Amino acid sequence: MPDSSGDEFDPTAPDQREIGREMVDDSTGLGSVMAHAYRGEIDRVGTWRQRLDETTKWAVTLMAAILTWAFSSTDNPHYILLIGVVVVTIFLGIEARRYRDYDVFRSRTRVIQENLLANALDPSQGTEDHDWRAELSSDYRRPTLKVSFYEALANRLRRVYLALLGVLLVAWVFRITAFAPRQDWLTTAGIARIPGIVVIVVVGVFYVVLLGATFWPHERHAKGEFREGDPDDWKETDQ
């Protein structure tokens, strides 16, 4: 006779979602499973975080090499800096894609921290999400990306790449103006048969698009970790 107990299981029931106290008070099989699962998710978060850092490191290294070479001689073409902009933008795209993968595992760890570990430490506060077990189970069965490519792109621009691309822009402007004082800067900005004014317009439009992608208001789907608060709320201090 088939067992129907599985059909009656409700992961949103109070005694099922608030299992933090049970895992502290008793040594349960579920507690052991969740401990190993959490350890594995933390390891994945660290691995993908390292991959993000590697991409940034390569972008910074390449940018430093290009800046050094571009200003090492007045005979070196200015457009090497624009090539650097293109390459750093490619790194930005790679890092945005990696950030989407990183966010999958970071979101899982936050669900466990908010609804399991926090509940184990202080059961009186309940859980943040009544459906957390069902949602986590569904994500393990069918892993899905949590943020769009645009949101990931905007995140990496705000955190790192807008500053890097801004440095390249300032360096390029300096290279075609102060670094070549004997020529008109519009003439200096030209590349082969492309007039300087065309190059400047293209570069300007590109950076306007970057600023729009960075600061344009949009709904945020990434699961936040840090929130603003009073530092004194963390613990009581003796005066």
PDB file of C-alpha atoms in Angstrom:
ATOM      1  CA  MET A   1       0.000   0.000   0.000  1.00  0.00           C
ATOM      2  CA  PRO A   2       1.586   3.309  -1.017  1.00  0.00           C
ATOM      3  CA  ASP A   3       2.646   5.665   1.714  1.00  0.00           C
ATOM      4  CA  SER A   4       0.722   8.939   1.524  1.00  0.00           C
ATOM      5  CA  SER A   5       2.711  10.695   4.212  1.00  0.00           C
ATOM      6  CA  GLY A   6       4.730  12.520   1.553  1.00  0.00           C
ATOM      7  CA  ASP A   7       1.540  14.041   0.145  1.00  0.00           C
ATOM      8  CA  GLU A   8       0.638  15.438   3.566  1.00  0.00           C
ATOM      9  CA  PHE A   9       3.975  17.152   4.127  1.00  0.00           C
ATOM     10  CA  ASP A  10       3.639  20.930   4.250  1.00  0.00           C
ATOM     11  CA  PRO A  11       6.998  22.751   4.252  1.00  0.00           C
ATOM     12  CA  THR A  12       5.245  26.015   5.116  1.00  0.00           C
ATOM     13  CA  ALA A  13       3.749  24.715   8.360  1.00  0.00           C
ATOM     14  CA  PRO A  14       5.221  26.372  11.478  1.00  0.00           C
ATOM     15  CA  ASP A  15       6.655  23.115  12.829  1.00  0.00           C
ATOM     16  CA  GLN A  16       8.343  22.420   9.485  1.00  0.00           C
ATOM     17  CA  ARG A  17       9.741  25.822   8.559  1.00  0.00           C
ATOM     18  CA  GLU A  18      10.984  26.726  12.047  1.00  0.00           C
ATOM     19  CA  ILE A  19      13.368  23.807  12.424  1.00  0.00           C
ATOM     20  CA  GLY A  20      16.264  25.819  13.818  1.00  0.00           C
ATOM     21  CA  ARG A  21      15.374  25.020  17.438  1.00  0.00           C
ATOM     22  CA  GLU A  22      15.021  21.324  16.632  1.00  0.00           C
ATOM     23  CA  MET A  23      18.441  21.228  15.011  1.00  0.00           C
ATOM     24  CA  VAL A  24      20.005  22.796  18.090  1.00  0.00           C
ATOM     25  CA  ASP A  25      18.144  20.720  20.668  1.00  0.00           C
ATOM     26  CA  ASP A  26      18.349  17.375  18.906  1.00  0.00           C
ATOM     27  CA  SER A  27      20.796  15.661  16.621  1.00  0.00           C
ATOM     28  CA  THR A  28      18.624  15.098  13.556  1.00  0.00           C
ATOM     29  CA  GLY A  29      19.323  13.637  10.170  1.00  0.00           C
ATOM     30  CA  LEU A  30      18.010  16.794   8.538  1.00  0.00           C
ATOM     31  CA  GLY A  31      20.368  18.877  10.638  1.00  0.00           C
ATOM     32  CA  SER A  32      23.346  16.886   9.399  1.00  0.00           C
ATOM     33  CA  VAL A  33      22.175  17.159   5.798  1.00  0.00           C
ATOM     34  CA  MET A  34      21.671  20.920   6.060  1.00  0.00           C
ATOM     35  CA  ALA A  35      25.065  21.388   7.703  1.00  0.00           C
ATOM     36  CA  HIS A  36      26.800  19.623   4.818  1.00  0.00           C
ATOM     37  CA  ALA A  37      24.646  21.432   2.258  1.00  0.00           C
ATOM     38  CA  TYR A  38      25.454  24.806   3.787  1.00  0.00           C
ATOM     39  CA  ARG A  39      29.156  24.012   3.858  1.00  0.00           C
ATOM     40  CA  GLY A  40      29.000  23.064   0.192  1.00  0.00           C
ATOM     41  CA  GLU A  41      27.139  26.242  -0.764  1.00  0.00           C
ATOM     42  CA  ILE A  42      29.659  28.389   1.111  1.00  0.00           C
ATOM     43  CA  ASP A  43      32.466  26.668  -0.782  1.00  0.00           C
ATOM     44  CA  ARG A  44      30.735  27.388  -4.095  1.00  0.00           C
ATOM     45  CA  VAL A  45      30.228  31.022  -3.117  1.00  0.00           C
ATOM     46  CA  GLY A  46      33.939  31.306  -2.347  1.00  0.00           C
ATOM     47  CA  THR A  47      34.878  29.670  -5.645  1.00  0.00           C
ATOM     48  CA  TRP A  48      32.716  31.993  -7.739  1.00  0.00           C
ATOM     49  CA  ARG A  49      33.825  35.008  -5.696  1.00  0.00           C
ATOM     50  CA  GLN A  50      37.399  34.099  -6.576  1.00  0.00           C
ATOM     51  CA  ARG A  51      36.467  33.860 -10.253  1.00  0.00           C
ATOM     52  CA  LEU A  52      35.000  37.361 -10.100  1.00  0.00           C
ATOM     53  CA  ASP A  53      38.186  38.649  -8.496  1.00  0.00           C
ATOM     54  CA  GLU A  54      40.316  36.949 -11.144  1.00  0.00           C
ATOM     55  CA  THR A  55      38.433  38.730 -13.935  1.00  0.00           C
ATOM     56  CA  THR A  56      38.869  42.078 -12.197  1.00  0.00           C
ATOM     57  CA  LYS A  57      42.553  41.394 -11.614  1.00  0.00           C
ATOM     58  CA  TRP A  58      43.147  40.691 -15.299  1.00  0.00           C
ATOM     59  CA  ALA A  59      41.257  43.840 -16.287  1.00  0.00           C
ATOM     60  CA  VAL A  60      43.332  45.988 -13.917  1.00  0.00           C
ATOM     61  CA  THR A  61      46.596  44.374 -15.046  1.00  0.00           C
ATOM     62  CA  LEU A  62      45.790  44.927 -18.708  1.00  0.00           C
ATOM     63  CA  MET A  63      44.712  48.504 -18.058  1.00  0.00           C
ATOM     64  CA  ALA A  64      47.946  49.271 -16.201  1.00  0.00           C
ATOM     65  CA  ALA A  65      50.015  47.875 -19.079  1.00  0.00           C
ATOM     66  CA  ILE A  66      48.084  49.912 -21.658  1.00  0.00           C
ATOM     67  CA  LEU A  67      48.395  53.128 -19.647  1.00  0.00           C
ATOM     68  CA  THR A  68      52.121  52.609 -19.214  1.00  0.00           C
ATOM     69  CA  TRP A  69      52.707  51.996 -22.907  1.00  0.00           C
ATOM     70  CA  ALA A  70      50.390  54.778 -24.110  1.00  0.00           C
ATOM     71  CA  PHE A  71      52.289  57.450 -22.171  1.00  0.00           C
ATOM     72  CA  SER A  72      55.777  56.034 -22.642  1.00  0.00           C
ATOM     73  CA  SER A  73      56.262  57.979 -25.884  1.00  0.00           C
ATOM     74  CA  THR A  74      54.480  60.680 -27.856  1.00  0.00           C
ATOM     75  CA  ASP A  75      54.830  58.473 -30.929  1.00  0.00           C
ATOM     76  CA  ASN A  76      52.561  55.791 -29.481  1.00  0.00           C
ATOM     77  CA  PRO A  77      49.012  56.082 -30.881  1.00  0.00           C
ATOM     78  CA  HIS A  78      46.294  57.342 -28.580  1.00  0.00           C
ATOM     79  CA  TYR A  79      43.780  54.782 -29.774  1.00  0.00           C
ATOM     80  CA  ILE A  80      45.539  52.076 -27.778  1.00  0.00           C
ATOM     81  CA  LEU A  81      43.595  53.535 -24.845  1.00  0.00           C
ATOM     82  CA  LEU A  82      40.343  53.062 -26.752  1.00  0.00           C
ATOM     83  CA  ILE A  83      41.360  49.481 -27.445  1.00  0.00           C
ATOM     84  CA  GLY A  84      41.820  49.176 -23.698  1.00  0.00           C
ATOM     85  CA  VAL A  85      38.267  50.462 -23.209  1.00  0.00           C
ATOM     86  CA  VAL A  86      36.968  47.761 -25.551  1.00  0.00           C
ATOM     87  CA  VAL A  87      38.925  44.996 -23.824  1.00  0.00           C
ATOM     88  CA  VAL A  88      37.904  46.110 -20.323  1.00  0.00           C
ATOM     89  CA  THR A  89      34.287  46.191 -21.528  1.00  0.00           C
ATOM     90  CA  ILE A  90      34.683  42.590 -22.670  1.00  0.00           C
ATOM     91  CA  PHE A  91      35.948  41.697 -19.193  1.00  0.00           C
ATOM     92  CA  LEU A  92      32.894  43.500 -17.812  1.00  0.00           C
ATOM     93  CA  GLY A  93      30.613  41.249 -19.850  1.00  0.00           C
ATOM     94  CA  ILE A  94      32.464  38.136 -18.693  1.00  0.00           C
ATOM     95  CA  GLU A  95      32.260  39.228 -15.066  1.00  0.00           C
ATOM     96  CA  ALA A  96      28.550  40.044 -15.342  1.00  0.00           C
ATOM     97  CA  ARG A  97      27.911  36.516 -16.592  1.00  0.00           C
ATOM     98  CA  ARG A  98      29.971  35.064 -13.757  1.00  0.00           C
ATOM     99  CA  TYR A  99      28.143  37.243 -11.248  1.00  0.00           C
ATOM    100  CA  ARG A 100      24.833  35.668 -12.285  1.00  0.00           C
ATOM    101  CA  ASP A 101      26.256  32.232 -11.456  1.00  0.00           C
ATOM    102  CA  TYR A 102      27.751  33.523  -8.209  1.00  0.00           C
ATOM    103  CA  ASP A 103      24.397  34.985  -7.172  1.00  0.00           C
ATOM    104  CA  VAL A 104      22.702  31.571  -7.452  1.00  0.00           C
ATOM    105  CA  PHE A 105      24.817  30.115  -4.652  1.00  0.00           C
ATOM    106  CA  ARG A 106      24.915  33.327  -2.632  1.00  0.00           C
ATOM    107  CA  SER A 107      21.106  33.433  -2.661  1.00  0.00           C
ATOM    108  CA  ARG A 108      20.931  29.876  -1.348  1.00  0.00           C
ATOM    109  CA  THR A 109      23.293  30.628   1.521  1.00  0.00           C
ATOM    110  CA  ARG A 110      21.260  33.710   2.445  1.00  0.00           C
ATOM    111  CA  VAL A 111      18.057  31.655   2.528  1.00  0.00           C
ATOM    112  CA  ILE A 112      19.700  29.165   4.891  1.00  0.00           C
ATOM    113  CA  GLN A 113      21.199  31.910   7.045  1.00  0.00           C
ATOM    114  CA  GLU A 114      17.969  33.897   7.345  1.00  0.00           C
ATOM    115  CA  ASN A 115      15.577  31.025   7.914  1.00  0.00           C
ATOM    116  CA  LEU A 116      17.636  28.259   9.509  1.00  0.00           C
ATOM    117  CA  LEU A 117      20.686  29.616  11.299  1.00  0.00           C
ATOM    118  CA  ALA A 118      18.970  32.781  12.514  1.00  0.00           C
ATOM    119  CA  ASN A 119      16.002  30.710  13.685  1.00  0.00           C
ATOM    120  CA  ALA A 120      18.342  28.350  15.529  1.00  0.00           C
ATOM    121  CA  LEU A 121      19.964  31.255  17.357  1.00  0.00           C
ATOM    122  CA  ASP A 122      16.702  33.039  18.196  1.00  0.00           C
ATOM    123  CA  PRO A 123      13.552  30.958  17.578  1.00  0.00           C
ATOM    124  CA  SER A 124      11.359  33.730  18.987  1.00  0.00           C
ATOM    125  CA  GLN A 125      11.804  35.762  15.785  1.00  0.00           C
ATOM    126  CA  GLY A 126      10.422  33.028  13.533  1.00  0.00           C
ATOM    127  CA  THR A 127      11.594  32.801   9.919  1.00  0.00           C
ATOM    128  CA  GLU A 128      11.986  35.459   7.246  1.00  0.00           C
ATOM    129  CA  ASP A 129      10.204  33.433   4.568  1.00  0.00           C
ATOM    130  CA  HIS A 130       7.445  30.961   5.381  1.00  0.00           C
ATOM    131  CA  ASP A 131       8.021  29.134   2.084  1.00  0.00           C
ATOM    132  CA  TRP A 132      11.793  28.905   2.367  1.00  0.00           C
ATOM    133  CA  ARG A 133      11.991  25.112   2.437  1.00  0.00           C
ATOM    134  CA  ALA A 134       9.777  24.721  -0.612  1.00  0.00           C
ATOM    135  CA  GLU A 135      11.666  27.443  -2.482  1.00  0.00           C
ATOM    136  CA  LEU A 136      15.069  26.000  -1.618  1.00  0.00           C
ATOM    137  CA  SER A 137      13.919  22.508  -2.587  1.00  0.00           C
ATOM    138  CA  SER A 138      12.619  23.804  -5.911  1.00  0.00           C
ATOM    139  CA  ASP A 139      15.898  25.568  -6.619  1.00  0.00           C
ATOM    140  CA  TYR A 140      17.875  22.408  -5.894  1.00  0.00           C
ATOM    141  CA  ARG A 141      15.620  20.462  -8.254  1.00  0.00           C
ATOM    142  CA  ARG A 142      15.636  23.099 -11.005  1.00  0.00           C
ATOM    143  CA  PRO A 143      18.475  25.600 -10.490  1.00  0.00           C
ATOM    144  CA  THR A 144      17.664  28.966 -12.035  1.00  0.00           C
ATOM    145  CA  LEU A 145      19.461  32.283 -12.409  1.00  0.00           C
ATOM    146  CA  LYS A 146      18.088  34.885 -10.009  1.00  0.00           C
ATOM    147  CA  VAL A 147      19.205  38.119 -11.687  1.00  0.00           C
ATOM    148  CA  SER A 148      19.123  39.373 -15.259  1.00  0.00           C
ATOM    149  CA  PHE A 149      22.246  40.081 -17.266  1.00  0.00           C
ATOM    150  CA  TYR A 150      21.423  43.794 -17.159  1.00  0.00           C
ATOM    151  CA  GLU A 151      21.240  43.811 -13.352  1.00  0.00           C
ATOM    152  CA  ALA A 152      24.509  41.898 -13.118  1.00  0.00           C
ATOM    153  CA  LEU A 153      26.111  44.346 -15.558  1.00  0.00           C
ATOM    154  CA  ALA A 154      24.921  47.347 -13.544  1.00  0.00           C
ATOM    155  CA  ASN A 155      26.184  45.762 -10.334  1.00  0.00           C
ATOM    156  CA  ARG A 156      29.691  45.209 -11.671  1.00  0.00           C
ATOM    157  CA  LEU A 157      29.759  48.707 -13.158  1.00  0.00           C
ATOM    158  CA  ARG A 158      28.856  50.276  -9.822  1.00  0.00           C
ATOM    159  CA  ARG A 159      31.290  48.155  -7.864  1.00  0.00           C
ATOM    160  CA  VAL A 160      34.365  48.150 -10.119  1.00  0.00           C
ATOM    161  CA  TYR A 161      34.195  48.761 -13.834  1.00  0.00           C
ATOM    162  CA  LEU A 162      32.778  52.272 -14.061  1.00  0.00           C
ATOM    163  CA  ALA A 163      35.836  53.499 -12.153  1.00  0.00           C
ATOM    164  CA  LEU A 164      38.214  51.524 -14.388  1.00  0.00           C
ATOM    165  CA  LEU A 165      36.586  52.757 -17.580  1.00  0.00           C
ATOM    166  CA  GLY A 166      36.517  56.275 -16.154  1.00  0.00           C
ATOM    167  CA  VAL A 167      40.280  56.177 -15.625  1.00  0.00           C
ATOM    168  CA  LEU A 168      40.768  55.111 -19.240  1.00  0.00           C
ATOM    169  CA  LEU A 169      38.524  57.942 -20.435  1.00  0.00           C
ATOM    170  CA  VAL A 170      40.434  60.560 -18.441  1.00  0.00           C
ATOM    171  CA  ALA A 171      43.724  59.126 -19.690  1.00  0.00           C
ATOM    172  CA  TRP A 172      42.519  59.243 -23.301  1.00  0.00           C
ATOM    173  CA  VAL A 173      41.334  62.856 -23.003  1.00  0.00           C
ATOM    174  CA  PHE A 174      44.665  63.820 -21.457  1.00  0.00           C
ATOM    175  CA  ARG A 175      46.506  61.915 -24.186  1.00  0.00           C
ATOM    176  CA  ILE A 176      44.841  63.805 -27.055  1.00  0.00           C
ATOM    177  CA  THR A 177      45.033  67.215 -25.376  1.00  0.00           C
ATOM    178  CA  ALA A 178      47.826  67.960 -22.917  1.00  0.00           C
ATOM    179  CA  PHE A 179      50.085  65.153 -24.129  1.00  0.00           C
ATOM    180  CA  ALA A 180      50.022  66.452 -27.724  1.00  0.00           C
ATOM    181  CA  PRO A 181      50.006  70.258 -27.322  1.00  0.00           C
ATOM    182  CA  ARG A 182      51.382  70.997 -30.795  1.00  0.00           C
ATOM    183  CA  GLN A 183      48.310  69.600 -32.553  1.00  0.00           C
ATOM    184  CA  ASP A 184      44.647  70.460 -32.441  1.00  0.00           C
ATOM    185  CA  TRP A 185      42.930  67.953 -30.169  1.00  0.00           C
ATOM    186  CA  LEU A 186      40.180  67.274 -32.711  1.00  0.00           C
ATOM    187  CA  THR A 187      42.832  66.343 -35.237  1.00  0.00           C
ATOM    188  CA  THR A 188      44.722  64.263 -32.698  1.00  0.00           C
ATOM    189  CA  ALA A 189      41.568  62.293 -31.832  1.00  0.00           C
ATOM    190  CA  GLY A 190      41.272  61.005 -35.397  1.00  0.00           C
ATOM    191  CA  ILE A 191      42.030  57.370 -36.178  1.00  0.00           C
ATOM    192  CA  ALA A 192      43.331  56.678 -39.691  1.00  0.00           C
ATOM    193  CA  ARG A 193      40.626  58.087 -42.007  1.00  0.00           C
ATOM    194  CA  ILE A 194      38.046  58.463 -39.244  1.00  0.00           C
ATOM    195  CA  PRO A 195      37.699  62.155 -38.302  1.00  0.00           C
ATOM    196  CA  GLY A 196      38.388  63.097 -34.718  1.00  0.00           C
ATOM    197  CA  ILE A 197      34.895  64.488 -34.188  1.00  0.00           C
ATOM    198  CA  VAL A 198      33.390  61.109 -35.104  1.00  0.00           C
ATOM    199  CA  VAL A 199      35.675  59.314 -32.657  1.00  0.00           C
ATOM    200  CA  ILE A 200      34.778  61.757 -29.884  1.00  0.00           C
ATOM    201  CA  VAL A 201      31.038  61.386 -30.526  1.00  0.00           C
ATOM    202  CA  VAL A 202      31.257  57.580 -30.491  1.00  0.00           C
ATOM    203  CA  VAL A 203      33.253  57.597 -27.257  1.00  0.00           C
ATOM    204  CA  GLY A 204      30.839  60.091 -25.696  1.00  0.00           C
ATOM    205  CA  VAL A 205      27.779  58.039 -26.631  1.00  0.00           C
ATOM    206  CA  PHE A 206      29.421  54.889 -25.268  1.00  0.00           C
ATOM    207  CA  TYR A 207      30.052  56.482 -21.882  1.00  0.00           C
ATOM    208  CA  VAL A 208      26.556  57.965 -21.726  1.00  0.00           C
ATOM    209  CA  VAL A 209      25.195  54.446 -22.259  1.00  0.00           C
ATOM    210  CA  LEU A 210      27.467  53.178 -19.483  1.00  0.00           C
ATOM    211  CA  LEU A 211      26.199  55.831 -17.082  1.00  0.00           C
ATOM    212  CA  GLY A 212      22.615  55.024 -18.008  1.00  0.00           C
ATOM    213  CA  ALA A 213      23.161  51.303 -17.457  1.00  0.00           C
ATOM    214  CA  THR A 214      24.779  52.023 -14.101  1.00  0.00           C
ATOM    215  CA  PHE A 215      22.345  54.477 -12.556  1.00  0.00           C
ATOM    216  CA  TRP A 216      19.051  53.939 -14.390  1.00  0.00           C
ATOM    217  CA  PRO A 217      16.436  52.919 -11.776  1.00  0.00           C
ATOM    218  CA  HIS A 218      15.374  49.297 -12.038  1.00  0.00           C
ATOM    219  CA  GLU A 219      13.861  46.618  -9.864  1.00  0.00           C
ATOM    220  CA  ARG A 220      16.533  44.762  -7.939  1.00  0.00           C
ATOM    221  CA  HIS A 221      16.288  40.968  -7.774  1.00  0.00           C
ATOM    222  CA  ALA A 222      19.636  40.110  -6.194  1.00  0.00           C
ATOM    223  CA  LYS A 223      19.227  39.030  -2.582  1.00  0.00           C
ATOM    224  CA  GLY A 224      20.857  41.648  -0.375  1.00  0.00           C
ATOM    225  CA  GLU A 225      23.196  40.846   2.470  1.00  0.00           C
ATOM    226  CA  PHE A 226      24.108  44.105   4.169  1.00  0.00           C
ATOM    227  CA  ARG A 227      21.686  46.727   5.421  1.00  0.00           C
ATOM    228  CA  GLU A 228      22.230  50.127   6.922  1.00  0.00           C
ATOM    229  CA  GLY A 229      21.920  50.234  10.682  1.00  0.00           C
ATOM    230  CA  ASP A 230      23.221  51.709  13.884  1.00  0.00           C
ATOM    231  CA  PRO A 231      26.588  50.119  14.770  1.00  0.00           C
ATOM    232  CA  ASP A 232      25.599  50.293  18.434  1.00  0.00           C
ATOM    233  CA  ASP A 233      22.723  47.899  17.750  1.00  0.00           C
ATOM    234  CA  TRP A 234      25.154  45.040  17.096  1.00  0.00           C
ATOM    235  CA  LYS A 235      25.916  44.632  20.787  1.00  0.00           C
ATOM    236  CA  GLU A 236      25.540  46.518  23.998  1.00  0.00           C
ATOM    237  CA  THR A 237      28.611  48.430  25.089  1.00  0.00           C
ATOM    238  CA  ASP A 238      29.556  49.454  28.580  1.00  0.00           C
ATOM    239  CA  GLN A 239      29.934  53.177  28.983  1.00  0.00           C
TER     240      GLN A 239
END
